[in-house]
GROMACS .gro file of C-alpha atoms in nm:
model
  482
    1MET     CA    1  -2.406  -1.656  -2.952
    2LYS     CA    2  -2.577  -1.316  -3.033
    3ILE     CA    3  -2.904  -1.379  -3.209
    4GLY     CA    4  -2.993  -1.200  -3.544
    5ARG     CA    5  -3.294  -1.006  -3.610
    6ASN     CA    6  -3.404  -1.241  -3.918
    7ASP     CA    7  -3.281  -1.536  -3.728
    8PRO     CA    8  -3.550  -1.829  -3.604
    9CYS     CA    9  -3.627  -1.731  -3.299
   10PRO     CA   10  -3.471  -1.954  -3.028
   11CYS     CA   11  -3.859  -2.002  -2.837
   12GLY     CA   12  -3.931  -2.243  -3.116
   13SER     CA   13  -4.220  -2.053  -3.280
   14GLY     CA   14  -4.069  -2.087  -3.617
   15LYS     CA   15  -4.114  -1.694  -3.633
   16LYS     CA   16  -3.806  -1.451  -3.687
   17TYR     CA   17  -3.686  -1.317  -3.379
   18LYS     CA   18  -3.754  -0.965  -3.470
   19LYS     CA   19  -4.110  -1.082  -3.562
   20CYS     CA   20  -4.154  -1.271  -3.197
   21CYS     CA   21  -3.934  -1.250  -2.885
   22LEU     CA   22  -3.722  -0.925  -2.951
   23ASN     CA   23  -3.914  -0.649  -2.819
   24LYS     CA   24  -3.963  -0.902  -2.532
   25THR     CA   25  -3.593  -0.906  -2.492
   26ILE     CA   26  -3.551  -0.500  -2.537
   27SER     CA   27  -3.841  -0.453  -2.293
   28SER     CA   28  -3.653  -0.696  -2.033
   29ASN     CA   29  -3.272  -0.562  -2.081
   30ASP     CA   30  -3.454  -0.192  -2.050
   31PHE     CA   31  -3.614  -0.305  -1.702
   32PHE     CA   32  -3.274  -0.432  -1.601
   33TYR     CA   33  -3.070  -0.139  -1.718
   34ARG     CA   34  -3.330   0.069  -1.496
   35ARG     CA   35  -3.255  -0.169  -1.191
   36LEU     CA   36  -2.873  -0.101  -1.222
   37SER     CA   37  -2.873   0.214  -1.285
   38SER     CA   38  -3.077   0.292  -0.975
   39ALA     CA   39  -2.895   0.038  -0.774
   40TYR     CA   40  -2.601   0.226  -0.890
   41GLN     CA   41  -2.691   0.533  -0.745
   42SER     CA   42  -2.792   0.406  -0.400
   43LEU     CA   43  -2.439   0.230  -0.411
   44THR     CA   44  -2.290   0.589  -0.431
   45GLU     CA   45  -2.515   0.737  -0.172
   46GLN     CA   46  -2.390   0.459   0.071
   47LEU     CA   47  -2.061   0.486  -0.015
   48LEU     CA   48  -2.018   0.886   0.044
   49GLU     CA   49  -2.209   0.782   0.421
   50PHE     CA   50  -2.041   0.494   0.500
   51SER     CA   51  -1.661   0.687   0.389
   52ILE     CA   52  -1.761   0.980   0.614
   53SER     CA   53  -1.892   0.754   0.893
   54VAL     CA   54  -1.581   0.533   0.883
   55PHE     CA   55  -1.274   0.768   0.791
   56GLY     CA   56  -1.398   1.135   0.833
   57GLU     CA   57  -1.485   1.389   0.586
   58GLU     CA   58  -1.117   1.518   0.593
   59ILE     CA   59  -1.044   1.142   0.380
   60ILE     CA   60  -1.264   1.263   0.140
   61GLN     CA   61  -1.110   1.617   0.112
   62ALA     CA   62  -0.782   1.434   0.096
   63ALA     CA   63  -0.909   1.221  -0.194
   64THR     CA   64  -1.052   1.478  -0.396
   65LEU     CA   65  -0.715   1.698  -0.356
   66GLU     CA   66  -0.493   1.384  -0.529
   67PHE     CA   67  -0.769   1.311  -0.770
   68LEU     CA   68  -0.713   1.689  -0.882
   69PHE     CA   69  -0.318   1.645  -0.845
   70PHE     CA   70  -0.355   1.955  -0.589
   71ASP     CA   71  -0.430   2.223  -0.872
   72LYS     CA   72  -0.589   2.511  -0.670
   73GLU     CA   73  -0.702   2.665  -1.001
   74LEU     CA   74  -0.964   2.360  -0.995
   75VAL     CA   75  -1.032   2.335  -0.653
   76THR     CA   76  -1.340   2.563  -0.650
   77VAL     CA   77  -1.677   2.485  -0.486
   78GLU     CA   78  -1.807   2.533  -0.851
   79MET     CA   79  -1.579   2.311  -1.016
   80LEU     CA   80  -1.565   2.043  -0.738
   81GLU     CA   81  -1.944   2.010  -0.774
   82HIS     CA   82  -1.912   2.045  -1.143
   83LEU     CA   83  -1.668   1.754  -1.147
   84SER     CA   84  -1.879   1.505  -0.884
   85SER     CA   85  -1.958   1.289  -1.172
   86VAL     CA   86  -1.649   1.193  -1.237
   87SER     CA   87  -1.405   1.236  -0.925
   88ILE     CA   88  -1.649   1.082  -0.699
   89PRO     CA   89  -1.653   0.731  -0.895
   90TRP     CA   90  -1.267   0.782  -0.852
   91ILE     CA   91  -1.268   0.822  -0.502
   92PHE     CA   92  -1.514   0.546  -0.423
   93PHE     CA   93  -1.338   0.323  -0.678
   94ASP     CA   94  -1.003   0.408  -0.782
   95TRP     CA   95  -0.818   0.585  -0.501
   96PHE     CA   96  -0.694   0.389  -0.198
   97LEU     CA   97  -0.578   0.421   0.148
   98LYS     CA   98  -0.239   0.468   0.218
   99PRO     CA   99  -0.101   0.303   0.576
  100GLU     CA  100   0.116   0.476   0.813
  101PRO     CA  101   0.502   0.404   0.763
  102GLY     CA  102   0.550   0.080   0.945
  103GLU     CA  103   0.170  -0.034   0.943
  104GLU     CA  104   0.146  -0.187   0.606
  105GLU     CA  105   0.105  -0.533   0.736
  106SER     CA  106  -0.094  -0.470   1.062
  107ASP     CA  107  -0.383  -0.288   0.865
  108PRO     CA  108  -0.632  -0.454   0.701
  109TRP     CA  109  -0.736  -0.162   0.494
  110ALA     CA  110  -0.416  -0.081   0.349
  111TYR     CA  111  -0.404  -0.063  -0.017
  112HIS     CA  112  -0.758  -0.132  -0.065
  113SER     CA  113  -1.052   0.141  -0.236
  114ILE     CA  114  -1.331   0.263  -0.032
  115ALA     CA  115  -1.553   0.038  -0.245
  116GLU     CA  116  -1.356  -0.264  -0.141
  117ILE     CA  117  -1.370  -0.185   0.250
  118TYR     CA  118  -1.695  -0.132   0.223
  119LEU     CA  119  -1.763  -0.471   0.044
  120MET     CA  120  -1.572  -0.648   0.322
  121GLU     CA  121  -1.714  -0.485   0.602
  122GLU     CA  122  -2.091  -0.504   0.474
  123GLU     CA  123  -2.092  -0.801   0.279
  124ASP     CA  124  -2.381  -0.914   0.464
  125GLU     CA  125  -2.604  -0.634   0.419
  126LEU     CA  126  -2.546  -0.640   0.040
  127ASP     CA  127  -2.792  -0.787  -0.216
  128ALA     CA  128  -2.607  -0.988  -0.500
  129LEU     CA  129  -2.673  -0.725  -0.784
  130GLU     CA  130  -2.518  -0.474  -0.561
  131LYS     CA  131  -2.219  -0.694  -0.522
  132ARG     CA  132  -2.158  -0.711  -0.857
  133ILE     CA  133  -2.159  -0.362  -0.931
  134LEU     CA  134  -1.908  -0.298  -0.700
  135GLU     CA  135  -1.699  -0.558  -0.817
  136ALA     CA  136  -1.747  -0.421  -1.186
  137CYS     CA  137  -1.658  -0.052  -1.101
  138THR     CA  138  -1.368  -0.171  -0.915
  139ASP     CA  139  -1.227  -0.388  -1.177
  140ALA     CA  140  -1.273  -0.134  -1.464
  141PRO     CA  141  -1.055   0.161  -1.540
  142PHE     CA  142  -1.153   0.509  -1.643
  143SER     CA  143  -1.056   0.561  -2.009
  144PHE     CA  144  -1.159   0.787  -2.328
  145TYR     CA  145  -1.439   0.673  -2.500
  146GLU     CA  146  -1.524   0.790  -2.890
  147VAL     CA  147  -1.845   0.799  -2.998
  148ILE     CA  148  -1.891   0.606  -3.292
  149SER     CA  149  -2.274   0.579  -3.349
  150LEU     CA  150  -2.594   0.718  -3.157
  151LYS     CA  151  -2.953   0.607  -3.095
  152SER     CA  152  -3.127   0.876  -2.942
  153GLY     CA  153  -3.289   0.826  -2.596
  154SER     CA  154  -3.127   0.452  -2.616
  155GLY     CA  155  -2.785   0.419  -2.648
  156MET     CA  156  -2.462   0.460  -2.782
  157ARG     CA  157  -2.196   0.275  -2.916
  158LEU     CA  158  -1.803   0.369  -2.833
  159ARG     CA  159  -1.468   0.296  -2.896
  160ASP     CA  160  -1.193   0.298  -2.612
  161ILE     CA  161  -0.948   0.537  -2.790
  162LEU     CA  162  -0.675   0.431  -2.562
  163CYS     CA  163  -0.754   0.013  -2.591
  164GLY     CA  164  -0.965  -0.009  -2.929
  165TYR     CA  165  -1.245  -0.199  -2.737
  166GLU     CA  166  -1.611  -0.106  -2.853
  167TYR     CA  167  -1.921  -0.130  -2.629
  168ASN     CA  168  -2.293  -0.074  -2.734
  169VAL     CA  169  -2.378   0.113  -2.402
  170THR     CA  170  -2.701   0.182  -2.297
  171GLU     CA  171  -2.757   0.551  -2.207
  172LYS     CA  172  -3.085   0.720  -2.188
  173MET     CA  173  -3.012   1.076  -2.150
  174GLY     CA  174  -2.653   1.141  -2.319
  175SER     CA  175  -2.731   0.968  -2.601
  176ARG     CA  176  -2.973   1.275  -2.678
  177GLN     CA  177  -2.692   1.490  -2.583
  178LEU     CA  178  -2.386   1.370  -2.722
  179LYS     CA  179  -2.281   1.418  -3.107
  180LEU     CA  180  -2.090   1.144  -3.323
  181GLY     CA  181  -1.718   1.196  -3.252
  182ASP     CA  182  -1.768   1.366  -2.913
  183ILE     CA  183  -1.530   1.202  -2.660
  184LEU     CA  184  -1.590   1.094  -2.275
  185PHE     CA  185  -1.362   1.042  -1.993
  186ALA     CA  186  -1.548   0.751  -1.845
  187ARG     CA  187  -1.572   0.414  -1.720
  188VAL     CA  188  -1.774   0.142  -1.849
  189ILE     CA  189  -1.907  -0.162  -1.687
  190LYS     CA  190  -2.072  -0.493  -1.786
  191ILE     CA  191  -2.326  -0.663  -1.612
  192ASP     CA  192  -2.486  -0.958  -1.787
  193ASP     CA  193  -2.582  -0.786  -2.101
  194ILE     CA  194  -2.551  -0.453  -2.016
  195TYR     CA  195  -2.304  -0.187  -2.086
  196MET     CA  196  -2.333   0.120  -1.896
  197LEU     CA  197  -2.112   0.409  -1.781
  198ALA     CA  198  -2.027   0.464  -1.409
  199GLY     CA  199  -1.881   0.778  -1.435
  200SER     CA  200  -1.833   1.023  -1.679
  201SER     CA  201  -1.685   1.347  -1.753
  202PRO     CA  202  -1.979   1.654  -1.724
  203VAL     CA  203  -1.858   1.775  -2.050
  204ALA     CA  204  -1.786   1.596  -2.392
  205ILE     CA  205  -1.465   1.661  -2.514
  206PRO     CA  206  -1.495   1.767  -2.888
  207PRO     CA  207  -1.297   1.568  -3.147
  208ARG     CA  208  -1.007   1.841  -3.187
  209TYR     CA  209  -0.869   1.697  -2.863
  210LYS     CA  210  -0.839   1.359  -2.992
  211PRO     CA  211  -0.461   1.410  -3.108
  212ILE     CA  212  -0.366   1.474  -2.775
  213ILE     CA  213  -0.519   1.124  -2.652
  214ILE     CA  214  -0.363   0.962  -2.943
  215GLY     CA  215  -0.038   1.099  -2.808
  216LEU     CA  216  -0.120   0.945  -2.474
  217ARG     CA  217  -0.165   0.622  -2.651
  218ASN     CA  218   0.132   0.616  -2.818
  219TYR     CA  219   0.315   0.689  -2.502
  220LEU     CA  220   0.155   0.431  -2.326
  221ARG     CA  221   0.200   0.161  -2.600
  222GLU     CA  222   0.603   0.220  -2.590
  223GLY     CA  223   0.756  -0.132  -2.504
  224ILE     CA  224   0.440  -0.312  -2.491
  225GLU     CA  225   0.190  -0.506  -2.768
  226ILE     CA  226  -0.126  -0.422  -2.624
  227ILE     CA  227  -0.294  -0.166  -2.394
  228ASP     CA  228  -0.537  -0.345  -2.156
  229ASP     CA  229  -0.735  -0.266  -1.829
  230GLU     CA  230  -0.427  -0.341  -1.632
  231ILE     CA  231  -0.201  -0.080  -1.809
  232LEU     CA  232  -0.462   0.168  -1.782
  233PHE     CA  233  -0.504   0.095  -1.397
  234GLU     CA  234  -0.103   0.153  -1.371
  235TYR     CA  235  -0.117   0.473  -1.588
  236ASP     CA  236  -0.395   0.625  -1.377
  237ASP     CA  237  -0.241   0.927  -1.308
  238GLU     CA  238  -0.137   1.022  -1.654
  239ILE     CA  239  -0.456   0.937  -1.795
  240ARG     CA  240  -0.648   1.137  -1.550
  241PHE     CA  241  -0.393   1.445  -1.585
  242THR     CA  242  -0.474   1.437  -1.962
  243PHE     CA  243  -0.832   1.437  -1.887
  244LEU     CA  244  -0.794   1.764  -1.634
  245GLN     CA  245  -0.573   1.952  -1.856
  246ILE     CA  246  -0.827   1.885  -2.164
  247TYR     CA  247  -1.126   1.952  -1.911
  248HIS     CA  248  -0.942   2.301  -1.764
  249GLU     CA  249  -0.893   2.421  -2.133
  250ILE     CA  250  -1.296   2.356  -2.230
  251VAL     CA  251  -1.440   2.508  -1.925
  252THR     CA  252  -1.198   2.833  -1.905
  253PRO     CA  253  -1.298   3.090  -2.144
  254PRO     CA  254  -1.074   3.241  -2.372
  255GLU     CA  255  -0.938   3.562  -2.360
  256LEU     CA  256  -1.057   3.652  -2.705
  257CYS     CA  257  -0.885   3.924  -2.904
  258ASN     CA  258  -0.943   4.090  -3.248
  259SER     CA  259  -0.680   4.123  -3.543
  260ASP     CA  260  -0.513   4.416  -3.343
  261GLY     CA  261  -0.491   4.216  -3.031
  262GLU     CA  262  -0.719   4.390  -2.858
  263PRO     CA  263  -0.978   4.219  -2.620
  264ILE     CA  264  -1.277   4.146  -2.736
  265VAL     CA  265  -1.574   4.353  -2.585
  266PHE     CA  266  -1.872   4.452  -2.820
  267HIS     CA  267  -1.942   4.813  -2.833
  268LYS     CA  268  -2.276   4.962  -2.995
  269LEU     CA  269  -2.281   5.326  -3.020
  270ILE     CA  270  -2.599   5.525  -3.085
  271TYR     CA  271  -2.621   5.813  -3.280
  272GLU     CA  272  -2.918   6.061  -3.368
  273ILE     CA  273  -2.857   6.200  -3.687
  274ASP     CA  274  -3.004   6.513  -3.888
  275ASP     CA  275  -2.994   6.348  -4.259
  276PRO     CA  276  -2.897   6.012  -4.361
  277GLU     CA  277  -2.777   6.104  -4.708
  278GLU     CA  278  -2.528   6.333  -4.546
  279THR     CA  279  -2.407   6.100  -4.287
  280PHE     CA  280  -2.350   5.830  -4.545
  281LYS     CA  281  -2.160   6.081  -4.758
  282ALA     CA  282  -1.941   6.175  -4.467
  283LEU     CA  283  -1.897   5.829  -4.373
  284LEU     CA  284  -1.840   5.658  -4.721
  285PRO     CA  285  -1.429   5.719  -4.715
  286LEU     CA  286  -1.454   5.478  -4.403
  287CYS     CA  287  -1.534   5.221  -4.671
  288PRO     CA  288  -1.234   5.257  -4.912
  289ALA     CA  289  -1.270   4.885  -5.065
  290GLU     CA  290  -1.598   4.956  -5.233
  291ASP     CA  291  -1.723   5.289  -5.404
  292GLU     CA  292  -2.057   5.493  -5.361
  293GLU     CA  293  -2.241   5.331  -5.673
  294THR     CA  294  -2.208   5.023  -5.516
  295LEU     CA  295  -2.272   5.077  -5.188
  296ARG     CA  296  -2.604   5.256  -5.312
  297ASN     CA  297  -2.727   4.959  -5.476
  298PHE     CA  298  -2.736   4.797  -5.093
  299GLY     CA  299  -2.911   5.088  -4.960
  300ILE     CA  300  -3.285   5.201  -4.954
  301LEU     CA  301  -3.311   5.540  -5.157
  302ASP     CA  302  -3.627   5.768  -5.163
  303ASP     CA  303  -3.790   5.890  -5.474
  304SER     CA  304  -3.530   6.125  -5.522
  305GLY     CA  305  -3.225   5.860  -5.503
  306ARG     CA  306  -3.114   6.012  -5.141
  307ILE     CA  307  -3.044   5.742  -4.907
  308ILE     CA  308  -3.296   5.637  -4.652
  309GLU     CA  309  -3.152   5.304  -4.513
  310ILE     CA  310  -2.819   5.158  -4.577
  311GLU     CA  311  -2.554   4.912  -4.380
  312PHE     CA  312  -2.199   4.889  -4.487
  313PRO     CA  313  -1.871   4.792  -4.323
  314TRP     CA  314  -1.616   5.021  -4.167
  315LEU     CA  315  -1.264   4.894  -4.312
  316ARG     CA  316  -0.902   4.946  -4.277
  317LYS     CA  317  -0.685   4.837  -4.581
  318GLY     CA  318  -0.469   4.547  -4.532
  319HIS     CA  319  -0.463   4.266  -4.256
  320LYS     CA  320  -0.213   4.216  -3.942
  321LEU     CA  321  -0.285   3.853  -3.926
  322ASN     CA  322  -0.312   3.750  -4.282
  323PRO     CA  323  -0.147   3.889  -4.579
  324ALA     CA  324  -0.393   3.739  -4.827
  325MET     CA  325  -0.695   3.952  -4.719
  326ASP     CA  326  -0.725   4.311  -4.877
  327ASN     CA  327  -0.881   4.483  -4.570
  328THR     CA  328  -0.973   4.460  -4.195
  329ILE     CA  329  -1.353   4.449  -4.085
  330LEU     CA  330  -1.324   4.738  -3.792
  331GLY     CA  331  -1.682   4.738  -3.765
  332THR     CA  332  -2.039   4.749  -3.914
  333ILE     CA  333  -2.225   5.132  -3.984
  334LYS     CA  334  -2.602   5.100  -3.992
  335ILE     CA  335  -2.775   5.420  -4.120
  336LYS     CA  336  -3.168   5.438  -4.063
  337LYS     CA  337  -3.357   5.755  -4.116
  338ASP     CA  338  -3.260   5.990  -3.827
  339ARG     CA  339  -3.087   5.680  -3.629
  340MET     CA  340  -2.733   5.566  -3.687
  341VAL     CA  341  -2.543   5.239  -3.522
  342VAL     CA  342  -2.213   5.131  -3.515
  343GLU     CA  343  -2.089   4.821  -3.424
  344VAL     CA  344  -1.737   4.726  -3.305
  345ASN     CA  345  -1.604   4.465  -3.101
  346SER     CA  346  -1.337   4.672  -2.864
  347LYS     CA  347  -1.304   4.951  -2.631
  348GLN     CA  348  -1.012   5.077  -2.868
  349ARG     CA  349  -1.226   5.077  -3.176
  350ALA     CA  350  -1.479   5.226  -3.011
  351ASP     CA  351  -1.305   5.530  -2.914
  352SER     CA  352  -1.146   5.562  -3.261
  353ILE     CA  353  -1.491   5.541  -3.458
  354LYS     CA  354  -1.621   5.805  -3.213
  355ALA     CA  355  -1.334   6.008  -3.310
  356GLU     CA  356  -1.368   5.941  -3.678
  357ILE     CA  357  -1.750   6.065  -3.680
  358GLU     CA  358  -1.738   6.368  -3.459
  359SER     CA  359  -1.450   6.498  -3.681
  360ARG     CA  360  -1.659   6.416  -4.015
  361LEU     CA  361  -2.024   6.474  -3.872
  362GLY     CA  362  -1.924   6.744  -3.572
  363ASN     CA  363  -2.302   6.862  -3.465
  364ARG     CA  364  -2.474   6.667  -3.738
  365ALA     CA  365  -2.435   6.333  -3.524
  366LYS     CA  366  -2.561   6.348  -3.167
  367TYR     CA  367  -2.411   6.110  -2.945
  368ARG     CA  368  -2.650   5.925  -2.736
  369ALA     CA  369  -2.539   5.599  -2.591
  370THR     CA  370  -2.330   5.300  -2.591
  371GLU     CA  371  -2.423   4.948  -2.527
  372VAL     CA  372  -2.158   4.681  -2.358
  373THR     CA  373  -2.107   4.346  -2.405
  374SER     CA  374  -1.859   4.165  -2.229
  375GLN     CA  375  -1.659   3.845  -2.315
  376GLU     CA  376  -1.869   3.621  -2.087
  377SER     CA  377  -2.189   3.760  -2.220
  378LEU     CA  378  -2.070   3.674  -2.573
  379LEU     CA  379  -1.982   3.317  -2.469
  380LYS     CA  380  -2.298   3.270  -2.300
  381ASN     CA  381  -2.505   3.356  -2.611
  382THR     CA  382  -2.288   3.167  -2.852
  383GLU     CA  383  -2.319   2.880  -2.687
  384SER     CA  384  -2.711   2.926  -2.623
  385LYS     CA  385  -2.811   2.988  -2.980
  386ASP     CA  386  -2.679   3.037  -3.354
  387LEU     CA  387  -2.614   3.339  -3.522
  388PRO     CA  388  -2.901   3.388  -3.771
  389PRO     CA  389  -2.817   3.396  -4.159
  390THR     CA  390  -2.778   3.710  -4.321
  391SER     CA  391  -3.024   3.801  -4.596
  392GLY     CA  392  -3.235   4.081  -4.785
  393LYS     CA  393  -3.135   4.335  -5.029
  394ASN     CA  394  -2.949   4.561  -4.837
  395ASN     CA  395  -2.676   4.268  -4.697
  396LEU     CA  396  -2.335   4.308  -4.852
  397LEU     CA  397  -2.275   3.936  -4.806
  398ASN     CA  398  -2.492   3.887  -5.129
  399ALA     CA  399  -2.323   4.124  -5.335
  400PRO     CA  400  -2.143   3.862  -5.571
  401GLU     CA  401  -1.778   4.007  -5.546
  402ILE     CA  402  -1.785   4.059  -5.187
  403ARG     CA  403  -1.916   3.691  -5.171
  404GLY     CA  404  -1.632   3.637  -5.398
  405LYS     CA  405  -1.395   3.815  -5.192
  406LEU     CA  406  -1.485   3.615  -4.871
  407GLU     CA  407  -1.467   3.287  -5.029
  408GLN     CA  408  -1.150   3.346  -5.151
  409MET     CA  409  -1.065   3.423  -4.794
  410ILE     CA  410  -1.172   3.093  -4.669
  411SER     CA  411  -1.031   2.886  -4.915
  412GLN     CA  412  -0.684   2.981  -4.934
  413PRO     CA  413  -0.600   2.886  -4.557
  414TRP     CA  414  -0.789   2.591  -4.617
  415GLU     CA  415  -0.560   2.522  -4.917
  416GLU     CA  416  -0.234   2.605  -4.740
  417TRP     CA  417  -0.349   2.401  -4.417
  418ILE     CA  418  -0.278   2.091  -4.603
  419ASP     CA  419   0.090   2.149  -4.603
  420GLN     CA  420   0.157   2.366  -4.267
  421PRO     CA  421   0.300   2.226  -3.956
  422ILE     CA  422   0.008   2.189  -3.685
  423PRO     CA  423   0.097   2.161  -3.310
  424PHE     CA  424  -0.190   1.904  -3.243
  425LEU     CA  425  -0.020   1.681  -3.494
  426GLU     CA  426   0.328   1.691  -3.337
  427GLY     CA  427   0.434   2.000  -3.584
  428LYS     CA  428   0.339   1.765  -3.882
  429THR     CA  429   0.152   1.863  -4.159
  430PRO     CA  430  -0.143   1.713  -4.241
  431ARG     CA  431  -0.016   1.564  -4.581
  432GLU     CA  432   0.258   1.404  -4.374
  433ALA     CA  433   0.040   1.274  -4.070
  434VAL     CA  434  -0.191   1.157  -4.249
  435LYS     CA  435   0.057   0.882  -4.368
  436SER     CA  436   0.057   0.687  -4.050
  437PRO     CA  437  -0.290   0.523  -3.889
  438GLU     CA  438  -0.231   0.711  -3.583
  439GLY     CA  439  -0.156   1.061  -3.805
  440LYS     CA  440  -0.474   0.996  -4.040
  441GLU     CA  441  -0.673   0.918  -3.731
  442SER     CA  442  -0.571   1.284  -3.540
  443VAL     CA  443  -0.680   1.454  -3.894
  444GLU     CA  444  -0.987   1.297  -3.919
  445ALA     CA  445  -1.064   1.442  -3.584
  446LEU     CA  446  -0.959   1.821  -3.651
  447LEU     CA  447  -1.163   1.804  -3.974
  448LEU     CA  448  -1.477   1.677  -3.796
  449ASP     CA  449  -1.439   1.962  -3.552
  450ALA     CA  450  -1.367   2.234  -3.821
  451GLU     CA  451  -1.695   2.103  -3.995
  452ARG     CA  452  -1.904   2.125  -3.676
  453THR     CA  453  -1.759   2.505  -3.675
  454ALA     CA  454  -1.891   2.524  -4.029
  455VAL     CA  455  -2.238   2.355  -3.978
  456LYS     CA  456  -2.283   2.684  -3.709
  457ASP     CA  457  -2.200   2.956  -3.971
  458LYS     CA  458  -2.588   2.980  -4.181
  459ASN     CA  459  -2.347   3.246  -4.377
  460MET     CA  460  -2.037   3.111  -4.491
  461GLY     CA  461  -2.051   2.777  -4.359
  462GLU     CA  462  -2.191   2.617  -4.653
  463PHE     CA  463  -1.902   2.721  -4.881
  464GLU     CA  464  -1.644   2.621  -4.600
  465LEU     CA  465  -1.790   2.288  -4.573
  466ARG     CA  466  -1.695   2.267  -4.923
  467CYS     CA  467  -1.360   2.368  -4.887
  468ILE     CA  468  -1.295   2.088  -4.616
  469THR     CA  469  -1.441   1.841  -4.873
  470LYS     CA  470  -1.153   1.921  -5.105
  471VAL     CA  471  -0.899   1.904  -4.835
  472ARG     CA  472  -1.076   1.533  -4.777
  473LYS     CA  473  -0.995   1.477  -5.117
  474LYS     CA  474  -0.650   1.526  -5.160
  475LEU     CA  475  -0.572   1.361  -4.848
  476LYS     CA  476  -0.752   1.074  -4.994
  477LEU     CA  477  -0.979   1.058  -4.654
  478GLY     CA  478  -1.343   0.936  -4.640
  479LYS     CA  479  -1.645   1.158  -4.624
  480LYS     CA  480  -1.729   1.227  -4.250
  481LYS     CA  481  -2.072   1.256  -4.174
  482ILE     CA  482  -2.143   1.517  -3.914
   0.00000   0.00000   0.00000
């Protein structure tokens, strides 16, 4: 029976457990976890050495290909190394040797895992803890686990999405890096009172993929009352295939395109200009949404009222993807003294604005250079740091009328989202989906993912969070803690 923090200490001191032996227990568990972790790591090294010496490297290669379902896109040196934290444990504890036809009865290793064979052959050389770890890993299948609480640097509470079990897992590094709602493809084992990961996906699966896993759960439940470990072992191929599909989508850079369908490649065109005032007036028609007086309010002027510095958008009336939007933002024009920088997100737009500038300014704007940022560099920069918030008098986002339009652009899609069929919800609308427990769980996951994205937006993220909160209220969902 679990001892509560305020219960009398079982040592008989008369003190509360939290005031007496609790810290000793925690210290003892921490020491035992370190022993377990070290022993598990040592065992994986022993199993690798054993399997190569007994079966040869070709067996490991064959098992690896089977783990990947012979997917050539995943069979690269980099990918194999990245997946080793989950593929190697699967090979040792879940993959088994297939005998040659007619040798099923004579082959003592037939249909046994490498770990089981190692346990049979090296039993006398293994200590009691090593045997328990091997047996625990052999008996525990891989599954999908959702992080439902975290204690940074100590551990986390995981819920098995497929089976519904919950575990308090000791995990030092992972508990610092993961977020609530993250999903792991992992194996959880128990030794005495310690739950630990014995193989885990190298990347956390974002909440938006949870509906796919719920769909898998519904498939596994067909014709049975509960999903248990036996079912997880039986459907290992389907579960692993689902993980690899999700993993491939996560690690494969998406083909990013702008609203015109052009591949996103950021271009920064640099010009030397004769006069910032004349440059501003010549390019003013490229911002049809605002009049000259409004734009001047966001510029820096000299004593005579002439432009010294200003930033404004290059716009086109209408929007191909969202009819609710009045304009398409094609780029940004920044004028500062004798220098002008134009930023756009495709080669096509770079060519177009270059022609516009030449037509409107001629020799008054001298082209000097173009800096190009590839999609790969863009993704790396986005992952490594958050975008800074825009601020300052000369930023158009601070204008009430501009901000009002942006808020309308953000709020309208969210209002419509509630009644739009969503592929992740099997074609149902969120309003329809929340009527079932599985659908409600899926909608919660999608909203959590959207909230995470909004938090990163230092400019309009706060407003988008309010929009998502309104969606939660309309769907009668609780407020989510990010």
